[in-house]
Amino acid sequence: MAYSGDDYCFGCGTKNPIGLHLNFEPIEDKVVATKIIAKEYQGYSNVVHGGIVTTLLDEAMGNFIQKKYNEQAMTGRLEIRYKHPTPVETELKISAWQESQRRNIIFLKAAVETPDGTITAEATAKFAVVSLK
């Protein structure tokens, strides 16, 4: 469970009626979730809105830190590369992994992938961990 406090996180909260309800599982050195994004979240016809794609990537990296370190972290810098349109109503794989760490700053990467293996978007980010135990 994430640190949303009241479980209303737009990305992973289970109580948010309009949220994405993402559920990340640790797999090897990553966290991975699958999700079909409804047409209500599109920008252009049949394409997931870029802000929602960004949310998927950011949420994956935040969940990686929560699962690995059981800590809260804030996005300090986030860079997105949109490589291909991300289709709505298609099962997507969202994954994140750690690249490195310097004190309480964790450098991560994330990707959104279609069933045929196409990477539609990638992210790199720096997260600041509130407190490392």
PDB file of C-alpha atoms in Angstrom:
ATOM      1  CA  MET A   1       0.000   0.000   0.000  1.00  0.00           C
ATOM      2  CA  ALA A   2       1.243   3.492  -0.810  1.00  0.00           C
ATOM      3  CA  TYR A   3       1.569   6.369   1.619  1.00  0.00           C
ATOM      4  CA  SER A   4      -1.458   8.302   0.387  1.00  0.00           C
ATOM      5  CA  GLY A   5      -2.764   8.435   3.949  1.00  0.00           C
ATOM      6  CA  ASP A   6      -6.434   7.955   3.106  1.00  0.00           C
ATOM      7  CA  ASP A   7      -5.901   5.608   0.125  1.00  0.00           C
ATOM      8  CA  TYR A   8      -7.165   8.246  -2.330  1.00  0.00           C
ATOM      9  CA  CYS A   9      -3.960   8.507  -4.375  1.00  0.00           C
ATOM     10  CA  PHE A  10      -5.045   9.071  -7.990  1.00  0.00           C
ATOM     11  CA  GLY A  11      -2.493   6.535  -9.221  1.00  0.00           C
ATOM     12  CA  CYS A  12      -2.674   3.677  -6.736  1.00  0.00           C
ATOM     13  CA  GLY A  13      -5.407   4.442  -4.218  1.00  0.00           C
ATOM     14  CA  THR A  14      -8.124   1.826  -4.010  1.00  0.00           C
ATOM     15  CA  LYS A  15     -10.744   4.226  -2.599  1.00  0.00           C
ATOM     16  CA  ASN A  16     -10.497   6.895  -5.294  1.00  0.00           C
ATOM     17  CA  PRO A  17     -13.547   6.319  -7.533  1.00  0.00           C
ATOM     18  CA  ILE A  18     -11.933   8.021 -10.554  1.00  0.00           C
ATOM     19  CA  GLY A  19      -8.353   6.884  -9.886  1.00  0.00           C
ATOM     20  CA  LEU A  20      -6.234   4.505 -11.928  1.00  0.00           C
ATOM     21  CA  HIS A  21      -6.081   1.836  -9.178  1.00  0.00           C
ATOM     22  CA  LEU A  22      -2.583   0.727 -10.188  1.00  0.00           C
ATOM     23  CA  ASN A  23      -1.240  -2.278  -8.303  1.00  0.00           C
ATOM     24  CA  PHE A  24       2.523  -2.737  -8.617  1.00  0.00           C
ATOM     25  CA  GLU A  25       4.212  -6.026  -7.786  1.00  0.00           C
ATOM     26  CA  PRO A  26       7.942  -6.574  -7.289  1.00  0.00           C
ATOM     27  CA  ILE A  27       9.386  -8.766 -10.048  1.00  0.00           C
ATOM     28  CA  GLU A  28      13.144  -9.310  -9.872  1.00  0.00           C
ATOM     29  CA  ASP A  29      14.724  -5.831  -9.651  1.00  0.00           C
ATOM     30  CA  LYS A  30      11.615  -3.940 -10.849  1.00  0.00           C
ATOM     31  CA  VAL A  31       8.034  -3.176  -9.948  1.00  0.00           C
ATOM     32  CA  VAL A  32       5.471  -4.026 -12.609  1.00  0.00           C
ATOM     33  CA  ALA A  33       1.763  -3.371 -13.070  1.00  0.00           C
ATOM     34  CA  THR A  34      -0.605  -4.087 -15.914  1.00  0.00           C
ATOM     35  CA  LYS A  35      -3.478  -1.792 -16.708  1.00  0.00           C
ATOM     36  CA  ILE A  36      -6.046  -1.169 -19.410  1.00  0.00           C
ATOM     37  CA  ILE A  37      -6.614   2.575 -19.659  1.00  0.00           C
ATOM     38  CA  ALA A  38     -10.236   3.412 -20.462  1.00  0.00           C
ATOM     39  CA  LYS A  39     -11.226   5.657 -23.352  1.00  0.00           C
ATOM     40  CA  GLU A  40     -12.269   8.315 -20.808  1.00  0.00           C
ATOM     41  CA  TYR A  41      -8.546   9.007 -20.302  1.00  0.00           C
ATOM     42  CA  GLN A  42      -7.697   9.630 -23.960  1.00  0.00           C
ATOM     43  CA  GLY A  43      -6.294  12.761 -25.562  1.00  0.00           C
ATOM     44  CA  TYR A  44      -6.317  12.197 -29.296  1.00  0.00           C
ATOM     45  CA  SER A  45      -8.667   9.518 -30.610  1.00  0.00           C
ATOM     46  CA  ASN A  46      -7.749   6.118 -29.139  1.00  0.00           C
ATOM     47  CA  VAL A  47      -4.529   7.463 -27.558  1.00  0.00           C
ATOM     48  CA  VAL A  48      -3.954   7.800 -23.811  1.00  0.00           C
ATOM     49  CA  HIS A  49      -3.597  11.456 -22.785  1.00  0.00           C
ATOM     50  CA  GLY A  50       0.069  12.385 -22.250  1.00  0.00           C
ATOM     51  CA  GLY A  51      -0.615  13.533 -18.695  1.00  0.00           C
ATOM     52  CA  ILE A  52      -2.020  10.119 -17.827  1.00  0.00           C
ATOM     53  CA  VAL A  53       1.012   8.422 -19.413  1.00  0.00           C
ATOM     54  CA  THR A  54       3.221  10.648 -17.250  1.00  0.00           C
ATOM     55  CA  THR A  55       1.180   9.660 -14.195  1.00  0.00           C
ATOM     56  CA  LEU A  56       1.699   5.957 -14.979  1.00  0.00           C
ATOM     57  CA  LEU A  57       5.472   6.426 -15.144  1.00  0.00           C
ATOM     58  CA  ASP A  58       5.728   8.670 -12.073  1.00  0.00           C
ATOM     59  CA  GLU A  59       3.531   6.327 -10.041  1.00  0.00           C
ATOM     60  CA  ALA A  60       5.640   3.319 -11.018  1.00  0.00           C
ATOM     61  CA  MET A  61       8.835   4.967  -9.800  1.00  0.00           C
ATOM     62  CA  GLY A  62       7.253   6.146  -6.552  1.00  0.00           C
ATOM     63  CA  ASN A  63       5.937   2.653  -5.940  1.00  0.00           C
ATOM     64  CA  PHE A  64       9.379   1.198  -6.570  1.00  0.00           C
ATOM     65  CA  ILE A  65      10.760   3.254  -3.676  1.00  0.00           C
ATOM     66  CA  GLN A  66       7.842   2.365  -1.420  1.00  0.00           C
ATOM     67  CA  LYS A  67       8.213  -1.356  -2.122  1.00  0.00           C
ATOM     68  CA  LYS A  68      12.025  -1.472  -1.912  1.00  0.00           C
ATOM     69  CA  TYR A  69      12.663   0.947   0.951  1.00  0.00           C
ATOM     70  CA  ASN A  70       9.243   1.286   2.621  1.00  0.00           C
ATOM     71  CA  GLU A  71       9.785   5.052   2.513  1.00  0.00           C
ATOM     72  CA  GLN A  72       7.958   8.102   1.227  1.00  0.00           C
ATOM     73  CA  ALA A  73       9.607   9.974  -1.638  1.00  0.00           C
ATOM     74  CA  MET A  74       8.838  13.045  -3.692  1.00  0.00           C
ATOM     75  CA  THR A  75       9.523  13.501  -7.380  1.00  0.00           C
ATOM     76  CA  GLY A  76      12.337  16.032  -7.703  1.00  0.00           C
ATOM     77  CA  ARG A  77      12.852  15.903 -11.457  1.00  0.00           C
ATOM     78  CA  LEU A  78      10.957  13.960 -14.091  1.00  0.00           C
ATOM     79  CA  GLU A  79      11.765  13.679 -17.791  1.00  0.00           C
ATOM     80  CA  ILE A  80       9.452  11.871 -20.195  1.00  0.00           C
ATOM     81  CA  ARG A  81      10.193  10.641 -23.681  1.00  0.00           C
ATOM     82  CA  TYR A  82       7.073   9.808 -25.673  1.00  0.00           C
ATOM     83  CA  LYS A  83       8.181   7.324 -28.326  1.00  0.00           C
ATOM     84  CA  HIS A  84       4.884   6.065 -29.774  1.00  0.00           C
ATOM     85  CA  PRO A  85       1.189   6.724 -29.115  1.00  0.00           C
ATOM     86  CA  THR A  86      -0.023   4.774 -26.079  1.00  0.00           C
ATOM     87  CA  PRO A  87      -3.290   3.062 -27.050  1.00  0.00           C
ATOM     88  CA  VAL A  88      -6.404   3.153 -24.874  1.00  0.00           C
ATOM     89  CA  GLU A  89      -8.319  -0.051 -24.142  1.00  0.00           C
ATOM     90  CA  THR A  90      -5.133  -2.139 -24.485  1.00  0.00           C
ATOM     91  CA  GLU A  91      -3.370  -3.969 -21.656  1.00  0.00           C
ATOM     92  CA  LEU A  92      -0.243  -1.985 -20.849  1.00  0.00           C
ATOM     93  CA  LYS A  93       2.748  -3.044 -18.791  1.00  0.00           C
ATOM     94  CA  ILE A  94       4.158  -0.297 -16.597  1.00  0.00           C
ATOM     95  CA  SER A  95       7.523  -0.968 -14.968  1.00  0.00           C
ATOM     96  CA  ALA A  96      10.138   0.922 -12.959  1.00  0.00           C
ATOM     97  CA  TRP A  97      13.628   0.199 -11.678  1.00  0.00           C
ATOM     98  CA  GLN A  98      16.449   1.919  -9.845  1.00  0.00           C
ATOM     99  CA  GLU A  99      19.521   3.161 -11.675  1.00  0.00           C
ATOM    100  CA  SER A 100      21.539   4.552  -8.740  1.00  0.00           C
ATOM    101  CA  GLN A 101      21.399   6.325  -5.408  1.00  0.00           C
ATOM    102  CA  ARG A 102      23.257   9.204  -3.818  1.00  0.00           C
ATOM    103  CA  ARG A 103      22.368   9.690  -0.150  1.00  0.00           C
ATOM    104  CA  ASN A 104      18.608  10.297  -0.074  1.00  0.00           C
ATOM    105  CA  ILE A 105      18.321  10.906  -3.837  1.00  0.00           C
ATOM    106  CA  ILE A 106      17.291   7.881  -5.899  1.00  0.00           C
ATOM    107  CA  PHE A 107      17.638   7.869  -9.689  1.00  0.00           C
ATOM    108  CA  LEU A 108      15.021   5.741 -11.455  1.00  0.00           C
ATOM    109  CA  LYS A 109      13.757   4.763 -14.880  1.00  0.00           C
ATOM    110  CA  ALA A 110      10.317   3.598 -15.997  1.00  0.00           C
ATOM    111  CA  ALA A 111       8.578   2.444 -19.164  1.00  0.00           C
ATOM    112  CA  VAL A 112       5.117   1.830 -20.602  1.00  0.00           C
ATOM    113  CA  GLU A 113       4.921  -1.134 -22.959  1.00  0.00           C
ATOM    114  CA  THR A 114       2.231  -2.625 -25.202  1.00  0.00           C
ATOM    115  CA  PRO A 115       1.594  -6.390 -25.499  1.00  0.00           C
ATOM    116  CA  ASP A 116       3.760  -6.605 -28.639  1.00  0.00           C
ATOM    117  CA  GLY A 117       6.744  -5.160 -26.736  1.00  0.00           C
ATOM    118  CA  THR A 118       6.567  -1.614 -28.087  1.00  0.00           C
ATOM    119  CA  ILE A 119       7.831   0.921 -25.555  1.00  0.00           C
ATOM    120  CA  THR A 120       5.431   3.849 -25.919  1.00  0.00           C
ATOM    121  CA  ALA A 121       6.992   6.093 -23.269  1.00  0.00           C
ATOM    122  CA  GLU A 122      10.039   6.161 -21.002  1.00  0.00           C
ATOM    123  CA  ALA A 123      10.914   8.253 -17.979  1.00  0.00           C
ATOM    124  CA  THR A 124      13.957   9.129 -15.955  1.00  0.00           C
ATOM    125  CA  ALA A 125      13.586  10.751 -12.570  1.00  0.00           C
ATOM    126  CA  LYS A 126      15.245  11.854  -9.379  1.00  0.00           C
ATOM    127  CA  PHE A 127      13.256  11.174  -6.225  1.00  0.00           C
ATOM    128  CA  ALA A 128      14.070  12.635  -2.832  1.00  0.00           C
ATOM    129  CA  VAL A 129      13.415  10.164  -0.030  1.00  0.00           C
ATOM    130  CA  VAL A 130      11.927  11.825   3.018  1.00  0.00           C
ATOM    131  CA  SER A 131      13.930   9.660   5.444  1.00  0.00           C
ATOM    132  CA  LEU A 132      16.118   6.615   4.941  1.00  0.00           C
ATOM    133  CA  LYS A 133      16.118   4.281   7.924  1.00  0.00           C
TER     134      LYS A 133
END
